[in-house]
Tab-separated table of C-alpha atoms and ligand atoms in Angstrom:
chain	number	residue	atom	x	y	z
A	1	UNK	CA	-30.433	-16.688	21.956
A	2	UNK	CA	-27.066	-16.207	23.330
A	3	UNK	CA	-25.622	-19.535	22.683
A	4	UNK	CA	-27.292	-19.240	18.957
A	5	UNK	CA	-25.792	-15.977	18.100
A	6	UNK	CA	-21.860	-16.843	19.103
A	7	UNK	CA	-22.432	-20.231	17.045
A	8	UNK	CA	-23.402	-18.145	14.025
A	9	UNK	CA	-20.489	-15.848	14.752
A	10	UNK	CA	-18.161	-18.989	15.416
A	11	UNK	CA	-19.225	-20.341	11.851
A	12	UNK	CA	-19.112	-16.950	10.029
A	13	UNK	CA	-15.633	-16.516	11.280
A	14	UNK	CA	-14.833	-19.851	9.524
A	15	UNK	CA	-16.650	-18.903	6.301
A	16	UNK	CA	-14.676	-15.670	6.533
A	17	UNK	CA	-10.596	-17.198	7.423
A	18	UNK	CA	-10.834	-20.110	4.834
A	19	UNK	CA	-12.393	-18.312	1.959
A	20	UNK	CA	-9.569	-15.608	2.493
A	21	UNK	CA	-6.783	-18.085	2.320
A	22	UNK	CA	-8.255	-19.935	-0.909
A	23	UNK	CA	-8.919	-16.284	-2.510
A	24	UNK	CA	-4.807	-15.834	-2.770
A	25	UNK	CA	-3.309	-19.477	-3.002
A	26	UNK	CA	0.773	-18.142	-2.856
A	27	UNK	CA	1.110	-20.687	-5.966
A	28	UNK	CA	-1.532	-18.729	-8.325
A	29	UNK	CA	0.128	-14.748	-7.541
A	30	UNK	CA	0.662	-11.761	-10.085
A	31	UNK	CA	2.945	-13.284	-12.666
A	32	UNK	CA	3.436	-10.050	-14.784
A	33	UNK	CA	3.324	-5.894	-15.301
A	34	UNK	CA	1.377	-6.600	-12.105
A	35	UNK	CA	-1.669	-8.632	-13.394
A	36	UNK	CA	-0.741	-8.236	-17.075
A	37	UNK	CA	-0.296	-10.403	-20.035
A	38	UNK	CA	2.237	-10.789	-22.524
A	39	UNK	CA	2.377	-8.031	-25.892
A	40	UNK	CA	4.043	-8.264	-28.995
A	41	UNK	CA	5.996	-4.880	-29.928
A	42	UNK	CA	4.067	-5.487	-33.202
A	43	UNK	CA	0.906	-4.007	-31.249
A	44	UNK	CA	3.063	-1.267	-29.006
A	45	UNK	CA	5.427	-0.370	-31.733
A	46	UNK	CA	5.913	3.174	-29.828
A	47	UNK	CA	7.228	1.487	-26.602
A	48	UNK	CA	11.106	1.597	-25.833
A	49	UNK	CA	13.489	0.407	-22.988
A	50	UNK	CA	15.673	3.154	-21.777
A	51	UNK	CA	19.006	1.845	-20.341
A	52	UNK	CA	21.498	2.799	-18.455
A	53	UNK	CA	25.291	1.306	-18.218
A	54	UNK	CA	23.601	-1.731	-20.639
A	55	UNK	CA	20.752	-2.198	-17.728
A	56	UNK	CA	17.212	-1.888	-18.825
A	57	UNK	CA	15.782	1.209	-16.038
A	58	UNK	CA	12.846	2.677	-17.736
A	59	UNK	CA	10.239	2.455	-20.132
A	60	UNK	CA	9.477	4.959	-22.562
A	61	UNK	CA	7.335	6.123	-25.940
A	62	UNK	CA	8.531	7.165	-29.227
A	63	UNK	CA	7.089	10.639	-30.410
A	64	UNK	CA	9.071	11.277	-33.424
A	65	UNK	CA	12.157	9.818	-35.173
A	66	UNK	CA	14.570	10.819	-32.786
A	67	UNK	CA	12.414	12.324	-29.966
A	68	UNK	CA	11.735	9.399	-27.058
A	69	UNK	CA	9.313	10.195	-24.004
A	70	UNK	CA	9.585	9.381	-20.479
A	71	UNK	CA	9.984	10.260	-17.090
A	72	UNK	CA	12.135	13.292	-15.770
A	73	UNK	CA	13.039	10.597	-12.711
A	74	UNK	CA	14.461	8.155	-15.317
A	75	UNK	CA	17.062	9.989	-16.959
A	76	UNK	CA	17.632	12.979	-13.737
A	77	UNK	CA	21.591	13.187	-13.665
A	78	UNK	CA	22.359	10.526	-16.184
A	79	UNK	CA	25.066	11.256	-18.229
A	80	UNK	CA	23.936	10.859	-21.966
A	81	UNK	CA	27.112	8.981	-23.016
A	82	UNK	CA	26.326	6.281	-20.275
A	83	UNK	CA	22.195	6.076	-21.381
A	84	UNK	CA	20.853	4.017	-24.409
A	85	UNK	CA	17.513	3.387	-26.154
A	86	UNK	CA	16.590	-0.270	-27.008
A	87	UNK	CA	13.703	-0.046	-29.706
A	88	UNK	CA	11.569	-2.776	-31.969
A	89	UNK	CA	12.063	-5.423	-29.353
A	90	UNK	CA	9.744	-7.672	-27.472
A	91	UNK	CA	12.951	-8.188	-24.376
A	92	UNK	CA	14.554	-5.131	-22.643
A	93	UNK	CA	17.853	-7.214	-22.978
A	94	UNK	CA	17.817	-8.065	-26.858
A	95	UNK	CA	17.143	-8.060	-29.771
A	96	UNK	CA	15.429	-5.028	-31.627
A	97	UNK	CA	17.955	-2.044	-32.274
A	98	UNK	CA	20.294	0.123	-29.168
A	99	UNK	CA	20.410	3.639	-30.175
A	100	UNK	CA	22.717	6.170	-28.144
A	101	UNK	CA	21.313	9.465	-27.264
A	102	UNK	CA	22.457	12.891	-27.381
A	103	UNK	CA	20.912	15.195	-25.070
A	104	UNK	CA	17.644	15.161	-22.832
A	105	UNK	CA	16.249	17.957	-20.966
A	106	UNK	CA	13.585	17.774	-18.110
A	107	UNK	CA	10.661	19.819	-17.154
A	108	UNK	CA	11.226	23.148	-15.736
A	109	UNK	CA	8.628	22.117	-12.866
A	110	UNK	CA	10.260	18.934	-12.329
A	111	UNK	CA	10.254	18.227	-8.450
A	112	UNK	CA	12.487	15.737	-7.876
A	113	UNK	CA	11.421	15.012	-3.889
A	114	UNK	CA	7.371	15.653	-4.447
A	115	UNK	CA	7.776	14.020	-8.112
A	116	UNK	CA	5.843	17.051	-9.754
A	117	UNK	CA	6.126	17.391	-13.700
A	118	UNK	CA	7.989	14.194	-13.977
A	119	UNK	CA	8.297	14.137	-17.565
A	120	UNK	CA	11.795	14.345	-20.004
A	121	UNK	CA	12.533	14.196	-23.384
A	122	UNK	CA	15.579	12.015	-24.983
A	123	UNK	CA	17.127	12.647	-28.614
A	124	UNK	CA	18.399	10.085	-30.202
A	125	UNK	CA	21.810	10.021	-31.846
A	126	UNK	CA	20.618	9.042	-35.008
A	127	UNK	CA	17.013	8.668	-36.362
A	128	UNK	CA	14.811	6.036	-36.505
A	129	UNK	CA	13.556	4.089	-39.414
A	130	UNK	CA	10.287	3.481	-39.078
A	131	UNK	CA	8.875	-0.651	-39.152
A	132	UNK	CA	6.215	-2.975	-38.219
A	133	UNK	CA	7.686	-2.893	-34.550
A	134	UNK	CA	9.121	1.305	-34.344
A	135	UNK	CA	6.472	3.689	-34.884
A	136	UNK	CA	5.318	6.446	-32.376
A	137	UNK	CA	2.396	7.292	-31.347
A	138	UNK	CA	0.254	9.990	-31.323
A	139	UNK	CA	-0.434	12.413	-27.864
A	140	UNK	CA	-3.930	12.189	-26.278
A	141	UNK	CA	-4.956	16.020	-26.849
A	142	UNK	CA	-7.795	15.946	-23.780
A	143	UNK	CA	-7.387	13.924	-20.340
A	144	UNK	CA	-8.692	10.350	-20.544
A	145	UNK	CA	-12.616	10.356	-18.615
A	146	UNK	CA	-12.885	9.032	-15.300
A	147	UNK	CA	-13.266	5.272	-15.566
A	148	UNK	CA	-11.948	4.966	-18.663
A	149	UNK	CA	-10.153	2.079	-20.309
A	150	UNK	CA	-6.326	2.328	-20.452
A	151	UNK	CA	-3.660	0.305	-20.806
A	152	UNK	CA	0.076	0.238	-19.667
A	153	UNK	CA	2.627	-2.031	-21.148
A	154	UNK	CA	6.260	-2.373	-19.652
A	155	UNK	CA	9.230	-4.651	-18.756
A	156	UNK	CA	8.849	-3.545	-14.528
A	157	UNK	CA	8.446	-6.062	-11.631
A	158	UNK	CA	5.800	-8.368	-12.047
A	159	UNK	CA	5.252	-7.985	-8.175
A	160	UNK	CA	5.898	-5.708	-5.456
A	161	UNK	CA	8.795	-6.865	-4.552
A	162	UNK	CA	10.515	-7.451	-7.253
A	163	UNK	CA	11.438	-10.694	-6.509
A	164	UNK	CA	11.921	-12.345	-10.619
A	165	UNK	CA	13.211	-9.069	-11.558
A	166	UNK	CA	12.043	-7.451	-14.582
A	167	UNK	CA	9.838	-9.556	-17.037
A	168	UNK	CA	11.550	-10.841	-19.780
A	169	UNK	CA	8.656	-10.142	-22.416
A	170	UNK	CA	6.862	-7.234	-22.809
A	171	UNK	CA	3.763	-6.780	-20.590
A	172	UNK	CA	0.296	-5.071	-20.644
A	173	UNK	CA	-2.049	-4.393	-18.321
A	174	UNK	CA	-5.952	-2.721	-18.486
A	175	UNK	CA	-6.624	-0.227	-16.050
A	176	UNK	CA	-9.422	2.378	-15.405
A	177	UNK	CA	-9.054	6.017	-15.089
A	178	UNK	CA	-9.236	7.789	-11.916
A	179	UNK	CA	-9.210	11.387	-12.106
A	180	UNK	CA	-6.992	14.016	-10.725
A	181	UNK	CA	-9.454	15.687	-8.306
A	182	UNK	CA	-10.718	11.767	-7.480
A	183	UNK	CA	-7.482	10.595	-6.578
A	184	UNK	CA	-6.121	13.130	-4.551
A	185	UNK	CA	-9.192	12.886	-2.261
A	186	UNK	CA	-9.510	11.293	0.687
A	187	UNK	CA	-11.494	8.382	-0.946
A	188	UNK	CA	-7.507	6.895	-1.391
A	189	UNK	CA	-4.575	6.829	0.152
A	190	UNK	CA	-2.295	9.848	-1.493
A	191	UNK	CA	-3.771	13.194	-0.667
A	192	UNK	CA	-3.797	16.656	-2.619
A	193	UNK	CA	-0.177	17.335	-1.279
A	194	UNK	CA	1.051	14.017	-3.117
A	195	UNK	CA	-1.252	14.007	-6.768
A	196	UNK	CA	-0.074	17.244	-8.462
A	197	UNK	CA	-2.355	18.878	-10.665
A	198	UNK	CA	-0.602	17.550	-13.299
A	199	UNK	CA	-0.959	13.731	-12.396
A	200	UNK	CA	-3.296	11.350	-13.746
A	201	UNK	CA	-4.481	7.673	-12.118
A	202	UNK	CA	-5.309	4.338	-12.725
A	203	UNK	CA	-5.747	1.078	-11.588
A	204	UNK	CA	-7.585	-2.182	-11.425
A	205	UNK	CA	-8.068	-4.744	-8.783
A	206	UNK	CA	-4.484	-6.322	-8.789
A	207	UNK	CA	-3.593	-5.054	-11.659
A	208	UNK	CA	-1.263	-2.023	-11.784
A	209	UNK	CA	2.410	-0.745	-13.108
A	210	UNK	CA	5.553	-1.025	-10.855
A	211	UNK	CA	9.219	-0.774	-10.868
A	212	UNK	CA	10.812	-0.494	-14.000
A	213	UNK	CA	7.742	0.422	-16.011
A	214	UNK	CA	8.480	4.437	-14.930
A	215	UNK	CA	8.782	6.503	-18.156
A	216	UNK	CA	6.279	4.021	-20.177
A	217	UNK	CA	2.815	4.861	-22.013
A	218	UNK	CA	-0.046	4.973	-20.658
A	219	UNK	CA	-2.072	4.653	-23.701
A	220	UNK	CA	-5.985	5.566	-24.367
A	221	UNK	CA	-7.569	5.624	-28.585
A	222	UNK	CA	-4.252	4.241	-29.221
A	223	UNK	CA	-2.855	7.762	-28.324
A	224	UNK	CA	-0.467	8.077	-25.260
A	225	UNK	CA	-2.563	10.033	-22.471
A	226	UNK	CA	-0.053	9.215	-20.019
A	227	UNK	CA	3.596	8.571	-18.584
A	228	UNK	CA	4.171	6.290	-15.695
A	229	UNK	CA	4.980	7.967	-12.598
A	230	UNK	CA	4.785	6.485	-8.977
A	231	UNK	CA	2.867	4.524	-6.962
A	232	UNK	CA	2.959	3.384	-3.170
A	233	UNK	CA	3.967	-0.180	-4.192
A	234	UNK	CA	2.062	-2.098	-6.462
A	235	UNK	CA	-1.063	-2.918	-6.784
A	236	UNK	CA	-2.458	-2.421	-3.884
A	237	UNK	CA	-5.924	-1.457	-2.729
A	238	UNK	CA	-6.634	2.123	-2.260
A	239	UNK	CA	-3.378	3.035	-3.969
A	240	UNK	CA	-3.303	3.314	-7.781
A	241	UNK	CA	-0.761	3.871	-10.173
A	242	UNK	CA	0.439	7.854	-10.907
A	243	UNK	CA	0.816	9.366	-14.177
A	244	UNK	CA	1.585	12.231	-16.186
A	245	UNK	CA	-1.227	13.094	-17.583
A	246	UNK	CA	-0.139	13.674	-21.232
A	247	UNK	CA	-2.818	16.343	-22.620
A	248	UNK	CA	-2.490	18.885	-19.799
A	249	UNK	CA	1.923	18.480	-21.072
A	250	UNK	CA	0.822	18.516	-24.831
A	251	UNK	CA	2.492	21.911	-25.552
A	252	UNK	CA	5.299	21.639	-23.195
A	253	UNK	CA	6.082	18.514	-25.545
A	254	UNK	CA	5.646	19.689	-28.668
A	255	UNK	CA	7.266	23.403	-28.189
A	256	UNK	CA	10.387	20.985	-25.880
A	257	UNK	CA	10.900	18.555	-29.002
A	258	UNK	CA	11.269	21.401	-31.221
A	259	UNK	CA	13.600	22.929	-29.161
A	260	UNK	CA	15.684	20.124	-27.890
B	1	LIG	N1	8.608	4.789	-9.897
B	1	LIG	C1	8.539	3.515	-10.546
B	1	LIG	C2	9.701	3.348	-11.505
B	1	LIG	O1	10.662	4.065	-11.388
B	1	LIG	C3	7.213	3.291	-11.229
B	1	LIG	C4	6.195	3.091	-10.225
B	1	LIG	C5	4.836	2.860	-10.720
B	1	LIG	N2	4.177	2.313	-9.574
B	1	LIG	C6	2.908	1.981	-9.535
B	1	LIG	N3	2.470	1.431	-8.457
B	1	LIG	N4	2.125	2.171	-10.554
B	1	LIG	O2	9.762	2.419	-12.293
């Protein structure tokens, strides 16, 4: 009975060692967003590369003609005569149009340690002309349900570590919605101190954002219903991706952009 049992154990443990090391082959990893495919700026017309010093650091969403989107982490200190905005292009280094900004401001509940309110807006030098690749997009006026489809599209690593850099091409990903109250629990790894009232989830099994996609759309109905926050890492299990969740920030955005 003994001798049966350890055998079965002995044989389960096999079962167990080389179906994990056949689940992740290194050869067949994340090769985008994490998890993503390729998309054309054609069908994201509203996304934008923020850059600093000619370097692609952010992602961002059109809202108006010269009012950009993002994260208050992206553009926190920057002076405006060093930051650009790359629109209508499917690369982060070319091609579309560069368009130099004049002034930003930032959340007055911006924490820049806990990452609360972690939303700016950007004015553009000089409008934008509208095409089949610049448009913006519409805001999400309630929170997307939990479980949810969303998607997030940005040029950030395409694995944890960053190892290839930024993608080249534009990348999506589909994620489900995790809400606020959800995510903050104990059932993950962040805790109520960590997912502000004001902060939205997502994720997927290997799918997520990372670095470099900060300040991009989180989009639901084709309307943005969030910003791309933080994460711990990428991807990972019992850690999804943080966002700004757009439609509780609806009037700080539209009263800001009139203001700004
Ligand atoms: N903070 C990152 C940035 O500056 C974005 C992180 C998103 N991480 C995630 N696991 N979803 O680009």
């Amino acid at each position: 009975m003994a001798r049966h049992f350890m055998l079965t154990s002995v044989a389960l443990l096999l079962i167990f060692f080389s179906s994990g090391g056949s689940a992740n082959p290194p050869s067949v990893r994340n090769e985008r967003i994490v998890g993503g495919n390729e998309l054309s700026i054609y069908n994201a017309p509203w996304q934008v590369s923020i850059q600093v010093s000619a370097r692609h650091v952010c992602g961002g969403a059109i809202y108006s003609k010269d009012i950009i989107i993002t994260a208050a982490h992206c553009v926190d200190s920057t002076s405006v005569t060093l930051m650009k905005v790359r629109v209508g292009a499917n690369h982060h280094n070319s091609g579309g149009s560069l368009i130099p900004v004049a002034s930003y401001t930032i959340h007055e509940q911006y924490n820049q340690k806990l990452k609360y309110y972690d939303i700016a807006l950007v004015r553009l030098a000089t409008q934008l002309t509208y095409s089949i690749s610049v448009k913006a997009i519409g805001l999400a006026s309630v929170s997307p349900k939990a479980g949810s489809d969303v998607s997030v599209s940005g040029w950030g690593f395409t694995e944890e570590n960053g190892a290839t850099g930024f993608a080249n091409s534009l990348q999506v990903v589909q994620l489900q919605i995790i809400e606020r109250n959800e995510c903050a629990s104990a059932k993950y790894g962040y805790g109520w101190d960590f997912v502000g009232e004001e902060m939205i989830c997502a994720a997927a099994d290997n799918k997520d954002s990372c670095t470099g996609d900060s300040g991009g759309p989180l989009v639901s109905d084709r309307l943005l219903a969030g910003i791309v926050a933080w994460g711990f890492g990428c991807a990972r299990a019992n850690y999804p991706g943080v966002y700004v969740d757009v439609a509780m920030l609806r009037t700080w955005i539209i009263n800001s952009a009139n203001s700004l």
